[in-house]
mmCIF file of C-alpha atoms and ligand atoms in Angstrom:
data_model
loop_
_atom_site.group_PDB
_atom_site.id
_atom_site.type_symbol
_atom_site.label_atom_id
_atom_site.label_comp_id
_atom_site.label_asym_id
_atom_site.label_seq_id
_atom_site.Cartn_x
_atom_site.Cartn_y
_atom_site.Cartn_z
ATOM 1 C CA MET A 34 -0.025 0.003 0.037
ATOM 2 C CA SER A 35 1.338 3.418 -0.851
ATOM 3 C CA SER A 36 0.253 6.990 -0.139
ATOM 4 C CA LYS A 37 -0.907 9.807 -2.435
ATOM 5 C CA MET A 38 -0.905 7.478 -5.423
ATOM 6 C CA GLU A 39 -1.796 8.695 -8.855
ATOM 7 C CA ILE A 40 -5.001 7.012 -10.009
ATOM 8 C CA TYR A 41 -5.216 5.782 -13.631
ATOM 9 C CA ASN A 42 -8.422 6.871 -15.390
ATOM 10 C CA THR A 43 -9.249 6.943 -19.121
ATOM 11 C CA PHE A 44 -10.311 10.561 -18.933
ATOM 12 C CA GLY A 45 -6.683 11.392 -18.149
ATOM 13 C CA LEU A 46 -7.611 13.516 -15.183
ATOM 14 C CA HIS A 47 -5.079 14.172 -12.476
ATOM 15 C CA ALA A 48 -6.358 12.188 -9.484
ATOM 16 C CA THR A 49 -4.846 11.018 -6.188
ATOM 17 C CA ALA A 50 -5.932 9.001 -3.189
ATOM 18 C CA ASP A 51 -4.606 8.472 0.309
ATOM 19 C CA ARG A 52 -3.979 4.773 -0.300
ATOM 20 C CA TYR A 53 -3.886 2.510 -3.314
ATOM 21 C CA LEU A 54 -4.196 -1.169 -2.893
ATOM 22 C CA VAL A 55 -3.547 -3.715 -5.632
ATOM 23 C CA ILE A 56 -5.035 -7.197 -5.031
ATOM 24 C CA ASN A 57 -3.954 -10.163 -7.161
ATOM 25 C CA ASP A 58 -5.250 -13.257 -5.388
ATOM 26 C CA GLU A 59 -8.071 -14.447 -3.174
ATOM 27 C CA SER A 60 -5.921 -15.195 -0.147
ATOM 28 C CA GLN A 61 -4.495 -11.614 -0.313
ATOM 29 C CA LEU A 62 -8.061 -10.260 -0.507
ATOM 30 C CA ARG A 63 -9.285 -12.396 2.447
ATOM 31 C CA GLN A 64 -6.240 -11.368 4.463
ATOM 32 C CA PHE A 65 -6.869 -7.690 3.855
ATOM 33 C CA LEU A 66 -10.601 -7.950 4.576
ATOM 34 C CA SER A 67 -9.937 -9.612 7.895
ATOM 35 C CA SER A 68 -6.947 -7.462 8.875
ATOM 36 C CA GLY A 69 -8.964 -4.396 9.510
ATOM 37 C CA GLN A 70 -6.298 -2.434 7.602
ATOM 38 C CA LEU A 71 -8.811 -0.888 5.274
ATOM 39 C CA SER A 72 -10.185 2.384 6.603
ATOM 40 C CA GLN A 73 -13.360 3.832 5.153
ATOM 41 C CA PRO A 74 -14.066 5.143 2.559
ATOM 42 C CA TYR A 75 -13.237 2.724 -0.229
ATOM 43 C CA LEU A 76 -13.399 2.993 -3.961
ATOM 44 C CA ILE A 77 -13.119 -0.044 -6.141
ATOM 45 C CA LEU A 78 -11.442 0.836 -9.380
ATOM 46 C CA GLY A 79 -11.859 -1.416 -12.444
ATOM 47 C CA GLY A 80 -10.263 0.030 -15.620
ATOM 48 C CA GLY A 81 -11.055 3.569 -14.511
ATOM 49 C CA SER A 82 -12.991 3.953 -17.717
ATOM 50 C CA ASN A 83 -16.265 5.252 -16.341
ATOM 51 C CA MET A 84 -15.011 7.597 -13.628
ATOM 52 C CA VAL A 85 -14.505 11.330 -13.358
ATOM 53 C CA PHE A 86 -12.249 12.434 -10.438
ATOM 54 C CA THR A 87 -13.090 15.874 -9.237
ATOM 55 C CA ARG A 88 -11.057 15.885 -5.963
ATOM 56 C CA HIS A 89 -8.441 14.063 -4.006
ATOM 57 C CA PHE A 90 -9.934 10.815 -2.749
ATOM 58 C CA SER A 91 -9.445 10.637 1.063
ATOM 59 C CA GLY A 92 -9.610 6.924 1.408
ATOM 60 C CA THR A 93 -8.418 3.676 -0.206
ATOM 61 C CA ILE A 94 -8.583 2.794 -3.839
ATOM 62 C CA ILE A 95 -8.829 -0.974 -4.282
ATOM 63 C CA HIS A 96 -7.632 -2.157 -7.650
ATOM 64 C CA LEU A 97 -8.201 -5.786 -8.602
ATOM 65 C CA GLU A 98 -5.708 -7.506 -10.834
ATOM 66 C CA ASN A 99 -6.844 -11.127 -10.322
ATOM 67 C CA LYS A 100 -6.775 -13.106 -13.546
ATOM 68 C CA GLY A 101 -8.285 -16.300 -14.995
ATOM 69 C CA ILE A 102 -10.969 -17.464 -17.394
ATOM 70 C CA ARG A 103 -12.249 -21.033 -17.047
ATOM 71 C CA LEU A 104 -15.056 -23.158 -18.385
ATOM 72 C CA LEU A 105 -17.180 -24.549 -15.615
ATOM 73 C CA ALA A 106 -17.335 -27.872 -17.493
ATOM 74 C CA PRO A 107 -19.631 -29.928 -15.190
ATOM 75 C CA LYS A 108 -22.212 -27.155 -15.259
ATOM 76 C CA SER A 109 -22.132 -26.651 -19.001
ATOM 77 C CA SER A 110 -24.246 -28.482 -21.566
ATOM 78 C CA ALA A 111 -24.335 -29.257 -25.274
ATOM 79 C CA GLU A 112 -26.194 -25.902 -25.888
ATOM 80 C CA ASP A 113 -24.545 -23.560 -23.483
ATOM 81 C CA CYS A 114 -21.530 -23.186 -21.290
ATOM 82 C CA LEU A 115 -20.844 -21.495 -18.015
ATOM 83 C CA VAL A 116 -17.615 -19.516 -18.069
ATOM 84 C CA GLU A 117 -16.081 -17.831 -14.984
ATOM 85 C CA ALA A 118 -13.860 -14.837 -15.456
ATOM 86 C CA ALA A 119 -11.806 -13.022 -12.787
ATOM 87 C CA ALA A 120 -12.854 -9.458 -12.052
ATOM 88 C CA GLY A 121 -9.388 -8.165 -12.924
ATOM 89 C CA GLU A 122 -9.416 -9.520 -16.444
ATOM 90 C CA VAL A 123 -9.525 -6.855 -19.148
ATOM 91 C CA TRP A 124 -12.987 -6.968 -20.635
ATOM 92 C CA ASP A 125 -11.910 -6.916 -24.277
ATOM 93 C CA ASP A 126 -9.340 -9.712 -23.594
ATOM 94 C CA PHE A 127 -12.218 -11.773 -22.191
ATOM 95 C CA VAL A 128 -14.405 -11.117 -25.264
ATOM 96 C CA HIS A 129 -11.589 -12.291 -27.552
ATOM 97 C CA HIS A 130 -10.875 -15.312 -25.439
ATOM 98 C CA CYS A 131 -14.555 -16.309 -25.726
ATOM 99 C CA ILE A 132 -14.578 -15.839 -29.493
ATOM 100 C CA GLY A 133 -11.406 -17.944 -29.790
ATOM 101 C CA HIS A 134 -12.981 -20.702 -27.777
ATOM 102 C CA GLY A 135 -16.289 -20.847 -29.633
ATOM 103 C CA TRP A 136 -18.325 -19.512 -26.663
ATOM 104 C CA HIS A 137 -20.840 -17.047 -28.031
ATOM 105 C CA GLY A 138 -22.735 -14.034 -26.773
ATOM 106 C CA THR A 139 -20.036 -11.460 -26.009
ATOM 107 C CA GLU A 140 -19.328 -10.502 -29.606
ATOM 108 C CA ASN A 141 -21.426 -7.258 -29.643
ATOM 109 C CA LEU A 142 -19.596 -6.137 -26.517
ATOM 110 C CA VAL A 143 -16.200 -6.105 -28.172
ATOM 111 C CA ALA A 144 -13.714 -3.142 -27.779
ATOM 112 C CA ILE A 145 -15.329 -1.708 -24.654
ATOM 113 C CA PRO A 146 -12.714 -0.394 -22.218
ATOM 114 C CA GLY A 147 -12.733 -1.589 -18.561
ATOM 115 C CA THR A 148 -12.570 -4.787 -16.640
ATOM 116 C CA VAL A 149 -14.746 -7.925 -16.207
ATOM 117 C CA GLY A 150 -15.531 -6.830 -12.613
ATOM 118 C CA ALA A 151 -16.892 -3.473 -13.753
ATOM 119 C CA ALA A 152 -19.298 -5.107 -16.314
ATOM 120 C CA PRO A 153 -22.078 -6.033 -13.878
ATOM 121 C CA VAL A 154 -21.754 -2.803 -11.932
ATOM 122 C CA GLN A 155 -22.963 -0.588 -14.740
ATOM 123 C CA ASN A 156 -24.496 -3.371 -16.802
ATOM 124 C CA LEU A 157 -22.384 -2.391 -19.754
ATOM 125 C CA GLY A 158 -24.067 -2.543 -23.125
ATOM 126 C CA ALA A 159 -23.586 -1.846 -26.767
ATOM 127 C CA TYR A 160 -25.157 -2.702 -30.167
ATOM 128 C CA GLY A 161 -28.263 -4.333 -28.789
ATOM 129 C CA VAL A 162 -26.699 -6.524 -26.103
ATOM 130 C CA GLU A 163 -26.244 -5.808 -22.368
ATOM 131 C CA ALA A 164 -24.098 -7.605 -19.772
ATOM 132 C CA LYS A 165 -27.248 -8.706 -18.030
ATOM 133 C CA ASP A 166 -28.202 -10.820 -21.120
ATOM 134 C CA ILE A 167 -25.116 -13.051 -20.636
ATOM 135 C CA ILE A 168 -24.348 -12.800 -16.865
ATOM 136 C CA HIS A 169 -25.340 -15.979 -14.969
ATOM 137 C CA SER A 170 -24.062 -14.878 -11.512
ATOM 138 C CA VAL A 171 -21.608 -12.685 -9.677
ATOM 139 C CA ARG A 172 -19.280 -13.814 -6.920
ATOM 140 C CA ALA A 173 -18.408 -11.082 -4.417
ATOM 141 C CA PHE A 174 -17.043 -10.430 -0.968
ATOM 142 C CA GLU A 175 -18.695 -8.095 1.509
ATOM 143 C CA ILE A 176 -16.159 -5.560 2.623
ATOM 144 C CA ALA A 177 -17.501 -5.083 6.167
ATOM 145 C CA THR A 178 -17.580 -8.836 7.051
ATOM 146 C CA GLY A 179 -15.352 -10.531 4.471
ATOM 147 C CA ARG A 180 -18.232 -12.918 3.784
ATOM 148 C CA GLU A 181 -18.568 -14.364 0.288
ATOM 149 C CA ARG A 182 -21.853 -14.108 -1.569
ATOM 150 C CA ILE A 183 -23.130 -15.320 -4.953
ATOM 151 C CA PHE A 184 -25.586 -12.954 -6.644
ATOM 152 C CA THR A 185 -27.885 -14.524 -9.163
ATOM 153 C CA ASN A 186 -28.655 -12.530 -12.283
ATOM 154 C CA ASP A 187 -31.997 -11.505 -10.714
ATOM 155 C CA GLU A 188 -30.382 -10.445 -7.464
ATOM 156 C CA CYS A 189 -28.112 -8.084 -9.338
ATOM 157 C CA GLN A 190 -31.199 -5.964 -10.194
ATOM 158 C CA PHE A 191 -29.923 -4.978 -13.597
ATOM 159 C CA ALA A 192 -31.395 -2.069 -15.377
ATOM 160 C CA TYR A 193 -30.173 0.251 -18.168
ATOM 161 C CA ARG A 194 -26.535 1.088 -17.116
ATOM 162 C CA ASP A 195 -27.472 0.247 -13.557
ATOM 163 C CA SER A 196 -27.329 -2.580 -10.954
ATOM 164 C CA ILE A 197 -27.592 -3.188 -7.229
ATOM 165 C CA PHE A 198 -23.835 -2.570 -7.076
ATOM 166 C CA LYS A 199 -24.371 1.022 -8.136
ATOM 167 C CA GLY A 200 -27.458 1.330 -5.932
ATOM 168 C CA VAL A 201 -28.129 0.099 -2.414
ATOM 169 C CA LEU A 202 -24.985 -2.018 -2.282
ATOM 170 C CA LYS A 203 -22.680 0.708 -3.688
ATOM 171 C CA ASN A 204 -19.096 0.186 -2.444
ATOM 172 C CA GLN A 205 -20.183 -2.626 -0.048
ATOM 173 C CA TYR A 206 -18.971 -5.581 -2.050
ATOM 174 C CA ILE A 207 -15.871 -6.436 -3.956
ATOM 175 C CA ILE A 208 -16.839 -8.359 -7.108
ATOM 176 C CA TRP A 209 -14.272 -11.088 -7.448
ATOM 177 C CA SER A 210 -15.444 -12.986 -10.470
ATOM 178 C CA VAL A 211 -18.374 -13.165 -12.888
ATOM 179 C CA VAL A 212 -19.990 -16.315 -14.340
ATOM 180 C CA PHE A 213 -21.409 -15.928 -17.904
ATOM 181 C CA ARG A 214 -23.843 -18.206 -19.686
ATOM 182 C CA LEU A 215 -22.649 -18.367 -23.253
ATOM 183 C CA GLN A 216 -23.900 -20.306 -26.303
ATOM 184 C CA ARG A 217 -22.084 -23.026 -28.188
ATOM 185 C CA GLU A 218 -23.970 -22.208 -31.396
ATOM 186 C CA PHE A 219 -23.511 -18.756 -32.845
ATOM 187 C CA HIS A 220 -26.771 -16.713 -33.348
ATOM 188 C CA PRO A 221 -25.586 -13.230 -34.252
ATOM 189 C CA ASP A 222 -27.583 -10.314 -32.925
ATOM 190 C CA ILE A 223 -27.376 -7.783 -35.768
ATOM 191 C CA GLN A 224 -30.550 -5.774 -35.278
ATOM 192 C CA TYR A 225 -28.809 -2.520 -34.216
ATOM 193 C CA LYS A 226 -29.166 -0.074 -37.113
ATOM 194 C CA ALA A 227 -25.565 1.185 -37.314
ATOM 195 C CA LEU A 228 -24.360 -2.444 -37.186
ATOM 196 C CA SER A 229 -26.728 -3.905 -39.821
ATOM 197 C CA GLU A 230 -25.874 -0.970 -42.142
ATOM 198 C CA ALA A 231 -22.141 -1.592 -41.692
ATOM 199 C CA LEU A 232 -22.513 -5.338 -42.392
ATOM 200 C CA HIS A 233 -24.641 -4.630 -45.424
ATOM 201 C CA SER A 234 -22.219 -2.184 -46.893
ATOM 202 C CA ALA A 235 -19.384 -4.742 -46.346
ATOM 203 C CA GLY A 236 -21.524 -7.268 -48.243
ATOM 204 C CA ILE A 237 -21.755 -9.624 -45.219
ATOM 205 C CA GLU A 238 -25.088 -11.303 -44.820
ATOM 206 C CA SER A 239 -24.428 -13.773 -42.062
ATOM 207 C CA PRO A 240 -21.207 -12.850 -40.295
ATOM 208 C CA THR A 241 -18.844 -15.211 -38.499
ATOM 209 C CA PRO A 242 -18.166 -14.297 -34.843
ATOM 210 C CA GLN A 243 -14.869 -12.768 -35.844
ATOM 211 C CA GLN A 244 -16.497 -10.762 -38.644
ATOM 212 C CA LEU A 245 -19.103 -9.511 -36.290
ATOM 213 C CA ALA A 246 -16.583 -8.446 -33.681
ATOM 214 C CA ASP A 247 -14.396 -6.783 -36.311
ATOM 215 C CA THR A 248 -17.293 -4.882 -37.868
ATOM 216 C CA ILE A 249 -18.467 -3.661 -34.408
ATOM 217 C CA THR A 250 -14.935 -2.600 -33.544
ATOM 218 C CA GLN A 251 -14.819 -0.509 -36.768
ATOM 219 C CA VAL A 252 -18.172 1.115 -36.156
ATOM 220 C CA ARG A 253 -17.256 1.784 -32.550
ATOM 221 C CA TRP A 254 -13.879 3.410 -33.187
ATOM 222 C CA GLY A 255 -15.479 5.436 -36.050
ATOM 223 C CA LYS A 256 -17.492 7.306 -33.418
ATOM 224 C CA LEU A 257 -15.748 6.940 -30.061
ATOM 225 C CA PRO A 258 -12.343 8.297 -29.084
ATOM 226 C CA ARG A 259 -9.745 5.566 -28.356
ATOM 227 C CA PRO A 260 -8.525 5.973 -24.774
ATOM 228 C CA GLU A 261 -4.909 6.045 -25.866
ATOM 229 C CA GLU A 262 -5.578 8.932 -28.204
ATOM 230 C CA MET A 263 -8.012 11.144 -26.301
ATOM 231 C CA GLY A 264 -9.242 11.075 -22.737
ATOM 232 C CA SER A 265 -12.963 10.319 -22.125
ATOM 233 C CA ALA A 266 -15.264 8.173 -20.067
ATOM 234 C CA GLY A 267 -17.161 6.778 -23.063
ATOM 235 C CA SER A 268 -20.830 7.973 -22.964
ATOM 236 C CA PHE A 269 -20.888 10.613 -20.334
ATOM 237 C CA PHE A 270 -24.719 10.762 -20.196
ATOM 238 C CA LYS A 271 -27.438 8.121 -20.279
ATOM 239 C CA ASN A 272 -30.035 8.134 -23.007
ATOM 240 C CA PRO A 273 -33.068 9.597 -21.137
ATOM 241 C CA VAL A 274 -36.388 7.765 -21.094
ATOM 242 C CA VAL A 275 -39.505 9.937 -21.380
ATOM 243 C CA PRO A 276 -43.194 9.161 -21.228
ATOM 244 C CA ALA A 277 -44.843 8.471 -24.700
ATOM 245 C CA GLU A 278 -46.910 11.649 -24.490
ATOM 246 C CA GLN A 279 -43.785 13.865 -24.062
ATOM 247 C CA TYR A 280 -42.052 12.058 -26.912
ATOM 248 C CA HIS A 281 -44.991 12.628 -29.297
ATOM 249 C CA LYS A 282 -44.990 16.359 -28.454
ATOM 250 C CA LEU A 283 -41.259 16.602 -29.112
ATOM 251 C CA LYS A 284 -41.660 14.656 -32.373
ATOM 252 C CA GLU A 285 -44.186 17.239 -33.619
ATOM 253 C CA THR A 286 -41.617 20.017 -33.093
ATOM 254 C CA TYR A 287 -38.585 17.979 -34.032
ATOM 255 C CA PRO A 288 -39.645 15.351 -36.618
ATOM 256 C CA ASP A 289 -36.070 13.988 -36.927
ATOM 257 C CA ILE A 290 -35.615 13.303 -33.194
ATOM 258 C CA VAL A 291 -34.061 9.828 -32.629
ATOM 259 C CA ALA A 292 -35.848 7.594 -30.165
ATOM 260 C CA TYR A 293 -36.617 3.910 -29.477
ATOM 261 C CA PRO A 294 -39.803 2.615 -27.803
ATOM 262 C CA VAL A 295 -39.182 0.994 -24.353
ATOM 263 C CA SER A 296 -41.708 -0.309 -21.754
ATOM 264 C CA GLU A 297 -41.802 3.045 -19.896
ATOM 265 C CA GLY A 298 -42.220 5.235 -22.985
ATOM 266 C CA TYR A 299 -39.391 6.244 -25.379
ATOM 267 C CA LYS A 300 -35.656 6.282 -24.904
ATOM 268 C CA LEU A 301 -34.225 9.436 -26.601
ATOM 269 C CA ALA A 302 -30.753 9.537 -28.176
ATOM 270 C CA ALA A 303 -29.022 11.964 -25.886
ATOM 271 C CA GLY A 304 -26.334 12.491 -28.549
ATOM 272 C CA TRP A 305 -29.003 13.786 -30.875
ATOM 273 C CA LEU A 306 -30.400 16.164 -28.192
ATOM 274 C CA ILE A 307 -26.949 17.564 -27.351
ATOM 275 C CA GLU A 308 -26.093 17.951 -31.025
ATOM 276 C CA HIS A 309 -29.333 19.861 -31.693
ATOM 277 C CA ALA A 310 -28.826 21.990 -28.640
ATOM 278 C CA GLY A 311 -25.733 23.186 -30.477
ATOM 279 C CA TRP A 312 -23.049 21.655 -28.302
ATOM 280 C CA LYS A 313 -21.455 19.009 -30.550
ATOM 281 C CA GLY A 314 -17.785 19.794 -31.038
ATOM 282 C CA ARG A 315 -17.805 22.794 -28.618
ATOM 283 C CA SER A 316 -15.568 23.191 -25.562
ATOM 284 C CA LEU A 317 -15.654 24.921 -22.244
ATOM 285 C CA GLY A 318 -12.165 25.306 -20.747
ATOM 286 C CA ARG A 319 -10.167 22.244 -21.613
ATOM 287 C CA CYS A 320 -13.187 19.895 -21.760
ATOM 288 C CA GLY A 321 -15.091 19.368 -25.028
ATOM 289 C CA VAL A 322 -18.068 17.635 -26.540
ATOM 290 C CA TYR A 323 -16.639 15.064 -28.997
ATOM 291 C CA GLU A 324 -17.035 16.058 -32.640
ATOM 292 C CA LYS A 325 -18.154 12.582 -33.796
ATOM 293 C CA GLN A 326 -20.468 11.639 -30.920
ATOM 294 C CA ALA A 327 -22.045 14.300 -28.771
ATOM 295 C CA LEU A 328 -22.741 11.847 -25.838
ATOM 296 C CA VAL A 329 -18.995 11.747 -25.135
ATOM 297 C CA LEU A 330 -17.133 14.483 -23.259
ATOM 298 C CA VAL A 331 -13.417 14.558 -23.979
ATOM 299 C CA ASN A 332 -10.206 15.872 -22.436
ATOM 300 C CA ARG A 333 -8.740 18.526 -24.833
ATOM 301 C CA GLY A 334 -5.468 18.368 -22.832
ATOM 302 C CA GLY A 335 -4.808 19.034 -19.157
ATOM 303 C CA CYS A 336 -8.591 19.137 -18.277
ATOM 304 C CA THR A 337 -9.653 18.941 -14.640
ATOM 305 C CA GLY A 338 -12.656 17.161 -13.103
ATOM 306 C CA GLN A 339 -14.112 20.568 -12.295
ATOM 307 C CA GLU A 340 -14.010 21.516 -15.941
ATOM 308 C CA VAL A 341 -15.807 18.233 -16.911
ATOM 309 C CA LEU A 342 -18.530 19.124 -14.388
ATOM 310 C CA ALA A 343 -18.845 22.707 -15.668
ATOM 311 C CA LEU A 344 -19.262 21.480 -19.272
ATOM 312 C CA ALA A 345 -21.688 18.740 -18.198
ATOM 313 C CA GLU A 346 -23.757 21.313 -16.378
ATOM 314 C CA ALA A 347 -23.826 23.713 -19.420
ATOM 315 C CA VAL A 348 -24.847 20.821 -21.741
ATOM 316 C CA THR A 349 -27.500 19.616 -19.385
ATOM 317 C CA GLU A 350 -28.919 23.147 -19.046
ATOM 318 C CA ALA A 351 -28.944 23.642 -22.856
ATOM 319 C CA VAL A 352 -30.818 20.356 -23.352
ATOM 320 C CA ARG A 353 -33.240 21.141 -20.499
ATOM 321 C CA SER A 354 -34.136 24.585 -21.778
ATOM 322 C CA GLN A 355 -34.607 23.443 -25.384
ATOM 323 C CA PHE A 356 -36.273 20.086 -24.945
ATOM 324 C CA SER A 357 -37.469 20.043 -21.286
ATOM 325 C CA VAL A 358 -35.502 16.800 -20.797
ATOM 326 C CA THR A 359 -33.063 16.351 -17.920
ATOM 327 C CA LEU A 360 -29.941 14.306 -18.730
ATOM 328 C CA GLN A 361 -28.533 11.975 -16.179
ATOM 329 C CA LYS A 362 -24.822 11.221 -15.965
ATOM 330 C CA GLU A 363 -23.653 7.762 -16.808
ATOM 331 C CA ALA A 364 -20.126 8.392 -15.653
ATOM 332 C CA ILE A 365 -19.501 8.037 -11.873
ATOM 333 C CA ILE A 366 -18.384 11.337 -10.303
ATOM 334 C CA ILE A 367 -15.934 11.080 -7.443
HETATM 335 N N1 LIG B 596 -26.728 10.697 -32.632
HETATM 336 C C1 LIG B 596 -26.758 11.995 -33.084
HETATM 337 N N2 LIG B 596 -25.737 12.846 -32.752
HETATM 338 C C2 LIG B 596 -24.712 12.446 -31.939
HETATM 339 C C3 LIG B 596 -24.662 11.105 -31.463
HETATM 340 C C4 LIG B 596 -25.689 10.257 -31.809
HETATM 341 O O1 LIG B 596 -27.710 12.373 -33.734
HETATM 342 O O2 LIG B 596 -23.821 13.256 -31.750
HETATM 343 C C5 LIG B 596 -27.770 9.735 -32.997
HETATM 344 C C6 LIG B 596 -27.202 8.747 -34.020
HETATM 345 O O3 LIG B 596 -27.308 9.222 -35.324
HETATM 346 C C7 LIG B 596 -28.067 7.552 -33.771
HETATM 347 C C8 LIG B 596 -28.409 7.616 -32.331
HETATM 348 O O4 LIG B 596 -28.150 8.975 -31.932
HETATM 349 O O5 LIG B 596 -29.262 7.643 -34.548
HETATM 350 C C9 LIG B 596 -27.726 6.576 -31.469
HETATM 351 O O6 LIG B 596 -26.262 6.823 -31.551
HETATM 352 P P1 LIG B 596 -25.250 5.634 -31.323
HETATM 353 O O7 LIG B 596 -25.555 4.444 -32.136
HETATM 354 O O8 LIG B 596 -23.854 6.197 -31.397
HETATM 355 O O9 LIG B 596 -25.501 5.212 -29.835
HETATM 356 P P2 LIG B 596 -25.808 5.986 -28.478
HETATM 357 O O10 LIG B 596 -27.224 5.786 -28.086
HETATM 358 O O11 LIG B 596 -25.352 7.389 -28.655
HETATM 359 C C10 LIG B 596 -25.267 3.979 -26.868
HETATM 360 C C11 LIG B 596 -24.392 3.682 -25.691
HETATM 361 C C12 LIG B 596 -22.984 3.472 -26.086
HETATM 362 C C13 LIG B 596 -22.934 2.310 -27.042
HETATM 363 C C14 LIG B 596 -23.763 2.647 -28.316
HETATM 364 C C15 LIG B 596 -23.867 1.570 -29.310
HETATM 365 C C16 LIG B 596 -25.454 4.783 -23.798
HETATM 366 C C17 LIG B 596 -25.379 5.909 -22.789
HETATM 367 N N3 LIG B 596 -24.472 4.715 -24.716
HETATM 368 O O12 LIG B 596 -24.855 5.278 -27.442
HETATM 369 O O13 LIG B 596 -22.244 3.061 -24.951
HETATM 370 O O14 LIG B 596 -21.629 2.042 -27.512
HETATM 371 O O15 LIG B 596 -25.148 2.922 -27.794
HETATM 372 O O16 LIG B 596 -24.708 0.578 -28.767
HETATM 373 O O17 LIG B 596 -26.400 4.022 -23.729
HETATM 374 C C18 LIG B 596 -20.901 3.800 -23.106
HETATM 375 O O18 LIG B 596 -21.808 3.421 -22.336
HETATM 376 O O19 LIG B 596 -19.880 4.358 -22.669
HETATM 377 C C19 LIG B 596 -21.086 3.677 -24.540
HETATM 378 C C20 LIG B 596 -20.176 4.122 -25.427
#
């Protein structure tokens, strides 16, 4: 454990904490949990890809680096397989491992930054698939007691970019591994418009798993900044859900508005709202709205967490005053 450690985050914000603890194996974790060495507050850091640090963190950052991906052979069948992955595995390495082994279901979630342990926390999702669709269970340790607990998929209370680990159990459990239910036969999910268009223009009618992953990677990097090139936290805002009545009113004024029907009404494309509120490509201080995808706030160089918040507030206000819709942040603000 060291003091005043610099915390890695994909936004590239300067961030420090009192203590920084790297955990590699289960015995080390159990030892630390029972030693009483951890003082409140804690923050569990995955790949640092969804976090915006606005201040020094007066507490302990716990960074998991446990590794391992294994087929739970006795629990698998001819149709599907249960695969357990350690929380510290890099998410994209896990996706490619699954593709290489003929375990299907992760393909649409290729090229997403972060770790396996972070996937259930925010129920990561892209191109028509969410982590909740493939998660079987989550194995975690309660920080206060050191007790192990298995959360079934239902118990995780998954919702759009949300779970129990972001809600009532926030910072109370360390997710140690995730078990996925994957398919042995490949049934590609290619409904998402940008994806089906990209496959069509490449002349691919029924993609192989690798072709699907490659196409999604291309579509994704066409719109989102690569962490190594420009700092960001991916989508900074969630796509807001509004009642059907409100959507129909908006549609009368803005016939081109992009929205998808969901059970509670309509999910609006926040990127479209931000773009049409005039913020796409603009900056405030050293933080900007990404030119190719307005849902993403980017570090123009040397940006601080406070500058991110100031831009987020300006964008939220512009969208609220023009569309009467309140944007919620997807990124976690520390
Ligand atoms: N759009 C605009 N202007 C913009 C951005 C988007 O008009 O500046 C329109 C697009 O034309 C499209 C629609 O909005 O019609 C949706 O855009 P896109 O396909 O890029 O997806 P998104 O809804 O903006 C979500 C996720 C992304 C995920 C993509 C693809 C959230 C908050 N974001 O973005 O997730 O990769 O779908 O599935 O749900 C992330 O969570 O960090 C993330 C990148």
